[in-house]
XYZ file of C-alpha atoms in Angstrom:
566
model
C 216.392 35.610 61.112
C 217.565 35.764 64.487
C 215.063 37.764 67.624
C 218.461 38.263 69.665
C 218.657 42.225 70.575
C 221.327 43.759 67.975
C 222.585 46.170 69.652
C 224.731 48.959 67.062
C 227.731 51.566 68.568
C 227.985 53.753 65.590
C 231.571 55.821 66.344
C 234.907 56.760 64.875
C 236.836 55.178 67.172
C 239.204 57.295 66.821
C 241.026 55.192 68.501
C 239.166 52.360 70.328
C 239.511 52.198 74.048
C 239.051 50.808 76.874
C 236.032 53.286 77.917
C 234.209 52.485 74.808
C 234.948 48.680 76.107
C 233.313 49.218 78.949
C 230.096 50.929 78.090
C 229.660 48.122 75.493
C 229.942 45.498 78.577
C 227.225 47.769 80.197
C 224.871 47.713 77.506
C 225.169 43.382 77.239
C 224.482 43.813 81.013
C 221.330 45.436 80.144
C 220.091 42.620 78.737
C 221.775 39.921 80.509
C 224.355 38.710 77.851
C 221.361 37.764 75.243
C 222.301 40.368 72.844
C 224.575 41.107 70.046
C 226.836 43.709 69.903
C 228.223 45.215 66.404
C 230.826 48.566 66.726
C 230.264 50.226 63.486
C 232.695 52.347 62.406
C 232.433 55.290 61.266
C 234.189 56.582 58.014
C 233.893 60.106 58.899
C 231.396 61.845 61.161
C 229.720 64.897 59.902
C 230.822 66.888 62.996
C 233.907 66.219 62.572
C 236.554 67.504 60.393
C 239.074 65.239 58.513
C 241.870 66.557 60.321
C 240.878 65.092 63.394
C 240.593 61.742 62.286
C 243.059 58.727 62.154
C 243.044 56.382 58.727
C 240.524 54.214 58.191
C 242.431 51.774 58.473
C 244.740 52.032 61.754
C 241.167 52.717 63.597
C 239.838 49.349 61.696
C 243.103 47.654 62.507
C 243.309 48.884 66.363
C 238.787 47.806 66.962
C 239.383 44.280 65.430
C 242.193 44.152 67.807
C 240.587 45.409 70.782
C 237.466 43.095 69.658
C 239.500 40.054 69.305
C 238.088 37.166 72.286
C 234.643 39.069 72.512
C 232.433 36.582 71.362
C 229.336 38.773 71.798
C 231.234 41.672 70.272
C 232.508 42.505 66.645
C 233.666 44.764 64.643
C 231.869 45.965 61.496
C 233.049 48.571 58.650
C 230.299 48.905 56.569
C 230.184 52.452 56.782
C 233.586 52.832 55.472
C 232.248 51.350 52.017
C 229.762 53.913 51.926
C 229.617 57.761 50.275
C 230.590 60.300 52.800
C 229.923 61.788 55.233
C 228.445 58.772 56.560
C 224.820 58.370 57.786
C 223.256 56.204 60.631
C 219.974 56.180 58.614
C 221.412 54.307 55.643
C 223.222 51.972 57.549
C 220.132 51.682 59.702
C 218.461 50.462 56.327
C 221.359 48.164 54.930
C 221.303 46.363 58.505
C 217.576 45.896 58.212
C 217.794 44.605 54.919
C 220.220 41.908 55.720
C 219.150 40.996 59.415
C 215.240 41.377 58.911
C 213.119 44.262 59.897
C 211.501 42.119 62.989
C 214.675 42.560 64.591
C 214.822 43.989 67.683
C 217.680 47.029 67.077
C 218.904 49.255 69.727
C 221.481 52.009 69.076
C 224.393 52.964 71.917
C 225.132 56.314 72.116
C 226.733 58.340 74.409
C 224.023 61.850 76.252
C 226.467 64.266 75.000
C 224.808 63.005 71.821
C 220.923 64.073 72.723
C 221.254 67.684 72.266
C 222.035 67.206 68.397
C 220.112 63.841 67.700
C 216.991 66.441 65.905
C 220.498 67.313 63.359
C 220.808 63.595 62.511
C 219.673 62.785 59.021
C 215.814 61.165 59.348
C 215.894 61.320 62.898
C 212.317 60.534 62.859
C 212.910 57.071 60.766
C 215.692 56.068 63.334
C 213.155 56.491 66.423
C 210.498 54.309 64.634
C 212.926 51.485 63.480
C 215.114 51.874 67.233
C 214.960 52.434 70.576
C 217.958 54.139 72.354
C 220.103 53.494 75.063
C 221.847 55.918 76.371
C 225.018 55.620 78.407
C 226.128 59.139 80.882
C 229.134 60.990 80.170
C 231.045 62.809 82.881
C 231.355 66.363 83.097
C 233.939 68.337 85.393
C 231.099 68.490 87.664
C 230.739 65.185 88.260
C 232.515 62.495 89.885
C 233.880 59.854 87.821
C 232.479 56.696 89.638
C 228.903 58.275 89.432
C 226.028 56.800 87.813
C 222.217 58.657 86.988
C 219.323 57.338 87.681
C 216.684 59.084 85.343
C 217.027 59.773 81.049
C 218.368 62.645 81.101
C 216.193 65.819 79.661
C 215.170 65.189 76.301
C 214.203 68.510 74.415
C 210.737 69.344 73.261
C 211.327 67.783 69.659
C 211.876 64.417 71.456
C 209.262 64.398 74.130
C 207.091 62.343 71.739
C 209.585 59.830 71.577
C 210.289 59.689 75.535
C 209.660 56.214 75.700
C 212.268 55.369 73.343
C 215.477 56.162 75.098
C 216.699 53.718 77.675
C 219.350 54.880 80.395
C 222.182 52.712 81.065
C 223.672 52.827 84.851
C 227.321 52.269 85.033
C 230.502 53.861 85.206
C 231.282 57.676 83.583
C 234.316 57.804 82.095
C 236.551 61.147 81.718
C 238.766 60.137 79.652
C 238.349 60.761 75.587
C 239.814 59.880 72.295
C 241.316 63.101 71.599
C 243.551 62.760 74.610
C 244.739 59.743 73.713
C 245.287 60.249 70.251
C 247.401 63.665 71.689
C 249.686 60.455 74.082
C 250.075 58.796 70.960
C 251.402 61.550 68.673
C 254.632 60.445 69.103
C 254.128 57.021 68.964
C 255.717 54.743 65.146
C 252.749 55.004 62.929
C 252.798 51.263 63.777
C 253.225 50.631 67.439
C 249.966 49.362 68.607
C 248.153 52.108 70.431
C 246.470 49.684 72.776
C 249.517 48.673 74.530
C 251.199 52.089 74.613
C 248.437 54.302 76.380
C 247.228 53.005 79.851
C 243.690 54.010 78.972
C 243.167 51.023 76.911
C 244.448 48.221 79.334
C 241.252 47.102 79.690
C 241.590 45.667 75.850
C 242.400 42.025 75.300
C 246.119 41.305 75.129
C 245.615 40.337 71.174
C 246.055 44.393 70.695
C 249.527 43.320 69.791
C 248.826 41.044 67.558
C 249.762 42.087 63.955
C 245.636 43.081 62.828
C 247.282 46.070 64.819
C 250.146 46.145 62.946
C 249.051 46.353 59.528
C 249.492 50.387 59.869
C 247.636 52.941 57.801
C 249.185 52.418 53.554
C 249.972 50.218 51.540
C 253.621 51.090 52.461
C 253.372 49.467 56.057
C 251.597 46.463 53.986
C 254.620 46.030 51.263
C 256.603 45.234 54.626
C 254.544 42.493 55.716
C 254.369 40.862 52.931
C 257.950 39.940 53.492
C 257.702 38.479 56.732
C 259.017 34.855 57.145
C 258.805 32.579 60.078
C 257.272 33.982 63.417
C 256.286 36.812 61.690
C 254.651 35.859 59.217
C 252.895 32.901 61.514
C 251.536 35.461 63.569
C 249.956 37.737 60.883
C 248.833 35.031 59.756
C 247.206 33.622 63.069
C 245.799 37.165 63.262
C 244.002 36.820 59.901
C 242.867 33.627 61.477
C 240.664 35.178 64.081
C 239.208 37.749 61.708
C 238.267 35.086 59.470
C 236.809 33.095 62.169
C 234.872 36.558 63.657
C 233.654 37.383 60.176
C 233.576 34.908 57.811
C 233.296 32.293 59.759
C 234.288 28.389 59.393
C 231.796 27.589 56.154
C 233.538 26.624 53.172
C 231.722 27.257 49.989
C 232.026 24.533 46.584
C 231.854 26.156 43.446
C 232.216 23.681 40.502
C 234.846 24.895 38.356
C 233.538 23.635 34.556
C 236.148 24.829 31.930
C 234.091 25.442 29.275
C 236.811 26.337 26.199
C 239.860 27.015 25.616
C 239.155 29.056 22.730
C 240.365 32.622 23.370
C 240.835 35.955 21.088
C 243.608 37.072 23.365
C 247.248 36.986 23.550
C 248.801 37.322 26.980
C 252.240 36.768 27.391
C 252.133 34.119 30.486
C 248.979 32.105 29.692
C 249.245 28.577 27.692
C 245.773 29.139 26.063
C 247.440 32.344 24.498
C 245.788 32.878 20.423
C 249.294 32.384 19.802
C 250.070 29.313 20.892
C 250.089 26.848 18.180
C 250.819 23.229 20.880
C 246.927 24.014 21.983
C 244.677 22.013 20.791
C 241.353 23.889 20.771
C 238.283 22.038 22.353
C 234.548 23.310 23.469
C 232.748 21.792 25.637
C 229.327 20.553 24.233
C 226.048 22.009 25.721
C 224.382 18.984 26.994
C 228.198 18.312 28.475
C 227.959 21.268 30.032
C 224.693 21.247 31.495
C 225.010 17.364 32.852
C 228.111 18.651 34.913
C 225.719 21.210 36.111
C 223.081 18.620 37.085
C 225.650 16.239 38.927
C 227.438 18.977 40.865
C 223.250 20.566 42.175
C 222.422 16.804 42.899
C 225.832 16.392 45.060
C 225.533 19.682 47.269
C 227.736 21.955 45.161
C 225.582 25.606 45.473
C 227.244 27.017 42.604
C 229.092 26.368 39.491
C 231.643 28.304 37.630
C 231.400 28.686 33.804
C 234.893 29.883 32.796
C 236.741 30.055 29.574
C 239.317 31.865 26.674
C 238.134 35.151 25.881
C 235.208 35.584 22.785
C 233.174 38.348 22.198
C 230.952 36.933 18.742
C 227.739 36.085 18.309
C 227.455 32.062 18.753
C 229.447 32.967 21.770
C 227.460 35.478 23.839
C 224.191 33.430 22.784
C 225.102 30.163 23.835
C 226.208 31.472 27.425
C 223.050 32.978 27.800
C 221.300 30.048 26.410
C 223.560 27.772 29.044
C 222.384 30.198 31.945
C 218.849 29.792 31.542
C 218.973 26.096 31.053
C 220.914 25.898 34.462
C 218.614 28.176 36.064
C 215.286 26.147 35.071
C 217.464 22.155 35.716
C 218.238 23.992 39.663
C 214.993 25.499 39.920
C 216.836 29.185 40.171
C 218.922 27.559 43.386
C 222.165 27.849 41.845
C 224.256 30.049 42.028
C 226.525 30.472 38.526
C 229.659 32.394 38.665
C 231.304 33.602 35.038
C 234.997 33.969 33.952
C 234.725 34.576 30.529
C 236.701 38.042 29.978
C 236.372 41.578 29.136
C 232.673 42.223 27.082
C 230.573 44.986 26.957
C 227.967 46.301 29.230
C 224.765 44.816 27.009
C 226.528 41.437 27.154
C 226.833 41.415 30.794
C 223.913 42.635 31.386
C 221.905 39.667 28.784
C 224.368 37.475 30.951
C 223.104 38.920 34.572
C 219.094 38.731 33.544
C 220.092 34.898 32.457
C 221.039 33.969 35.624
C 224.615 35.073 36.466
C 224.719 36.657 39.619
C 228.810 36.633 40.086
C 231.390 37.884 37.356
C 235.062 36.880 38.064
C 237.671 39.355 36.223
C 241.275 39.206 37.217
C 242.628 42.768 37.290
C 246.403 40.793 37.045
C 247.825 43.607 38.075
C 246.826 47.057 39.139
C 250.389 48.316 37.918
C 249.947 49.622 34.327
C 253.388 49.475 33.432
C 253.321 46.294 34.655
C 249.707 45.381 33.190
C 251.966 46.172 29.406
C 254.793 44.017 30.293
C 252.044 40.993 30.749
C 250.083 41.538 27.246
C 250.444 42.730 23.580
C 250.295 46.975 22.468
C 245.896 45.890 21.613
C 245.318 45.211 25.696
C 244.533 48.004 27.280
C 244.725 48.201 31.207
C 241.795 51.100 30.842
C 239.425 48.146 29.140
C 239.714 45.843 32.037
C 239.182 48.649 34.449
C 236.251 49.718 32.473
C 234.730 46.313 32.107
C 234.998 45.998 35.771
C 233.591 49.201 36.195
C 230.205 47.530 33.357
C 229.933 44.709 35.981
C 229.761 46.386 39.122
C 227.078 48.715 36.818
C 225.018 45.712 35.760
C 224.670 44.107 39.472
C 227.093 41.649 39.982
C 229.275 40.023 42.721
C 232.374 41.469 41.172
C 235.620 39.238 41.917
C 238.936 39.980 40.857
C 242.404 38.793 41.567
C 245.754 39.033 40.398
C 249.243 36.945 39.943
C 251.904 36.688 43.044
C 255.224 36.532 41.795
C 255.278 37.782 38.158
C 258.998 39.159 36.622
C 259.584 42.903 38.035
C 257.377 43.215 40.672
C 257.841 44.303 43.890
C 255.955 43.936 47.462
C 254.943 47.779 46.211
C 253.257 46.690 43.541
C 251.289 43.459 45.824
C 250.426 46.130 48.208
C 248.884 47.869 45.418
C 246.760 45.422 44.221
C 245.585 45.101 47.820
C 244.615 48.372 47.753
C 242.654 48.494 44.238
C 240.545 45.741 46.138
C 239.390 47.706 48.612
C 239.505 50.918 46.686
C 237.518 49.586 43.813
C 235.251 47.412 46.320
C 235.552 43.864 44.776
C 233.709 41.454 46.783
C 235.083 38.203 45.873
C 238.766 37.832 45.048
C 240.848 34.501 43.967
C 244.527 35.340 43.843
C 247.300 32.934 43.376
C 250.992 32.602 42.294
C 252.675 32.685 39.297
C 253.604 29.775 37.863
C 255.179 29.539 33.994
C 254.559 27.849 31.152
C 256.763 26.760 28.578
C 255.087 27.897 25.544
C 254.927 31.916 26.218
C 257.051 34.783 26.333
C 256.997 35.202 29.618
C 258.981 32.057 30.089
C 262.098 33.452 28.886
C 261.914 35.957 31.963
C 261.635 32.877 34.212
C 265.032 33.972 36.029
C 263.489 37.243 37.301
C 261.027 35.288 39.746
C 261.158 34.420 43.134
C 261.650 30.832 43.668
C 258.536 28.103 44.401
C 258.992 28.991 48.099
C 259.096 32.356 47.909
C 255.658 32.405 46.172
C 254.183 30.443 48.414
C 254.846 32.614 51.095
C 253.943 35.594 49.291
C 250.761 34.296 48.158
C 250.246 32.883 52.290
C 250.535 36.656 53.412
C 248.993 38.445 50.564
C 245.619 36.339 51.767
C 246.281 37.093 55.382
C 246.447 41.082 54.889
C 243.647 40.784 52.442
C 241.233 39.150 55.169
C 243.150 41.827 57.774
C 241.787 44.889 55.144
C 238.621 43.345 53.674
C 237.307 40.533 56.244
C 234.001 40.304 54.682
C 235.074 39.368 50.753
C 234.939 35.914 49.991
C 238.129 34.224 48.817
C 239.005 31.546 47.001
C 242.002 28.749 47.897
C 243.026 28.545 44.416
C 244.144 25.195 42.573
C 247.669 27.443 42.162
C 248.717 27.343 45.704
C 248.016 23.202 45.645
C 250.476 23.408 42.162
C 253.414 25.565 45.009
C 253.156 23.394 48.094
C 250.346 19.696 48.968
C 249.207 21.393 51.774
C 248.826 24.775 49.660
C 244.598 24.886 49.442
C 244.702 24.016 53.591
C 246.250 26.324 54.331
C 244.992 28.882 52.126
C 241.571 27.908 53.981
C 242.798 27.568 57.460
C 244.136 31.227 57.009
C 241.786 32.927 55.058
C 239.753 31.713 52.067
C 236.298 30.132 52.417
C 235.632 28.914 49.052
C 237.284 26.174 46.449
C 236.683 25.078 43.234
C 236.361 21.546 42.666
C 237.138 20.782 38.679
C 233.969 19.013 37.344
C 235.003 19.550 33.336
C 234.359 16.437 31.835
C 237.552 14.362 32.041
C 238.450 14.693 27.989
C 238.763 18.092 28.028
C 240.961 19.316 31.192
C 244.299 18.570 29.808
C 243.623 20.792 27.602
C 243.197 23.645 29.625
C 246.508 24.329 30.107
C 247.201 27.829 31.827
C 250.349 26.515 33.630
C 252.875 24.351 34.103
C 251.964 21.443 37.102
C 248.283 22.146 36.774
C 246.766 19.633 38.962
C 243.210 17.880 39.162
C 243.400 16.617 35.720
C 243.298 13.175 35.329
C 241.035 12.753 38.888
C 237.741 11.448 38.953
C 234.682 13.008 40.289
C 234.585 10.989 43.162
C 238.072 10.891 43.959
C 237.957 14.716 43.876
C 234.500 15.545 46.595
C 236.653 12.911 48.822
C 239.546 15.096 48.344
C 237.890 18.311 48.637
C 236.208 16.849 51.896
C 239.056 15.712 53.857
C 241.198 18.824 53.042
C 238.522 21.089 54.175
C 238.662 19.339 57.380
C 241.836 18.762 58.213
C 241.620 23.179 57.672
C 239.529 22.969 60.029
C 236.986 24.130 57.845
C 233.026 22.901 57.409
C 231.374 22.671 53.679
C 228.408 24.070 53.112
C 226.092 21.882 50.815
C 223.368 23.090 48.866
C 224.608 27.098 50.018
C 225.793 29.478 47.374
C 227.436 31.447 49.909
C 227.203 35.176 48.665
C 229.976 37.353 49.966
C 228.544 39.519 52.487
C 231.336 42.400 51.543
C 228.450 42.723 48.263
C 225.818 43.556 50.140
C 227.457 45.964 52.413
C 228.309 47.524 48.815
C 225.381 47.916 47.799
C 224.035 49.439 51.407
C 221.796 52.034 50.142
C 222.650 56.038 49.970
C 220.245 58.510 50.406
C 223.011 61.854 49.989
C 220.836 64.765 48.584
């Protein structure tokens, strides 16, 4: 845990402007630059009405753009994922849980907040946990360049905490976000307000990047998905910068074991669908599974993924439970385990969670119920998929999902809605990639309706980039399907947005029968070849493999930030 002071600057930043940046710089100067500062974007201030607030996505995009290149400052959207209205004490509790109760915390606030500070929820607890850096605010009677020398007068109820308040000396800013919103009222909703408003002249030139252009609604994202050439490259570079600022260069390994291709489902796009008589069905033995798990653990993999066709019978459920417990024993509980075993009951999810699984991947495939119905027989219900995802959250999994990109009949608006689904549902991990057809599936008859391989590849990269901008702290996988479309597909996915890669560690004699789509890679290579190739492509992408680390998604901990609503 870090011992560096952590300054928390809460606010709606509606929008962020040069005054906010100057205040943050003054706070850092107070510590001689030896501190970290997080801009904590609030979903809604309890003292403000919704009508005053710009959309969350717009304020978040502008804040990220404003902080781009400022090493000591970080944008944090934890409060956007908490119940509304936001309360500082519940966010502080989450920060303490994540950073450690011993890390020195400082709140940064304007002196105009002091008269109503005692109205804040659990303000005594806040003052026990933090000291408060107070920056002066100008009024009609004070010059804009004045600096005060004493802590502002505290009301009687705060007198016992006088030593908890520190005045920052510095510039007073008479301008307000209200005035800036008025100036921007006539601007196009996706105009980079930072460069359009003179008061924001102190913000960096990066404010004009696509991070500030993603707009505030899925309709804007649908336009970005169609960008090509220089626009697409700028979008991906903006995502790369956000990735470096949030999840960093670290890449985590998930050893993939394709446990069985026996499936009770009959999805129209899948090569191992129950109705495909050409599939040679298999189930890896328990001894082989555990040997693969042990080899992965000894090789430095922090996690493994157990994936199979969907079954719900008692034998399957008990076997998976037994495997989980054995994997935990052989790794002394250090190995992260992800399951991808389809729709199950809440009871089954809880059994597997108690046995040692911490993550679960259940792809939504598409968030459009009409399109979903075109991918499945009538007995596959979109509502059941949603119910299963809700059950996974109730069972305390790190919940992963994903979609196929380039499906027959799919529009950019559908894909933008998929991104909104990930955000609104609170998905922690995303594995999405291009749809690749399989000649022994019903959907193959519609292959002439899908984008070209090159178009699907470009769409997939743009989807990854947008998701990293919209949800900066989720885990994202560089999928094998990306490499099936382009030799450097996974490398580029890692460079732009992804931070997880899943080498196939299934025993070699089974791999050719887990044939979900055409041209699937990694069927014949050895474990040594796979490890060498993964290390090389991660290095080429500018990443660094974190051996022996689980790499839990930060978004999961943000989602679980405690709520104390009455």
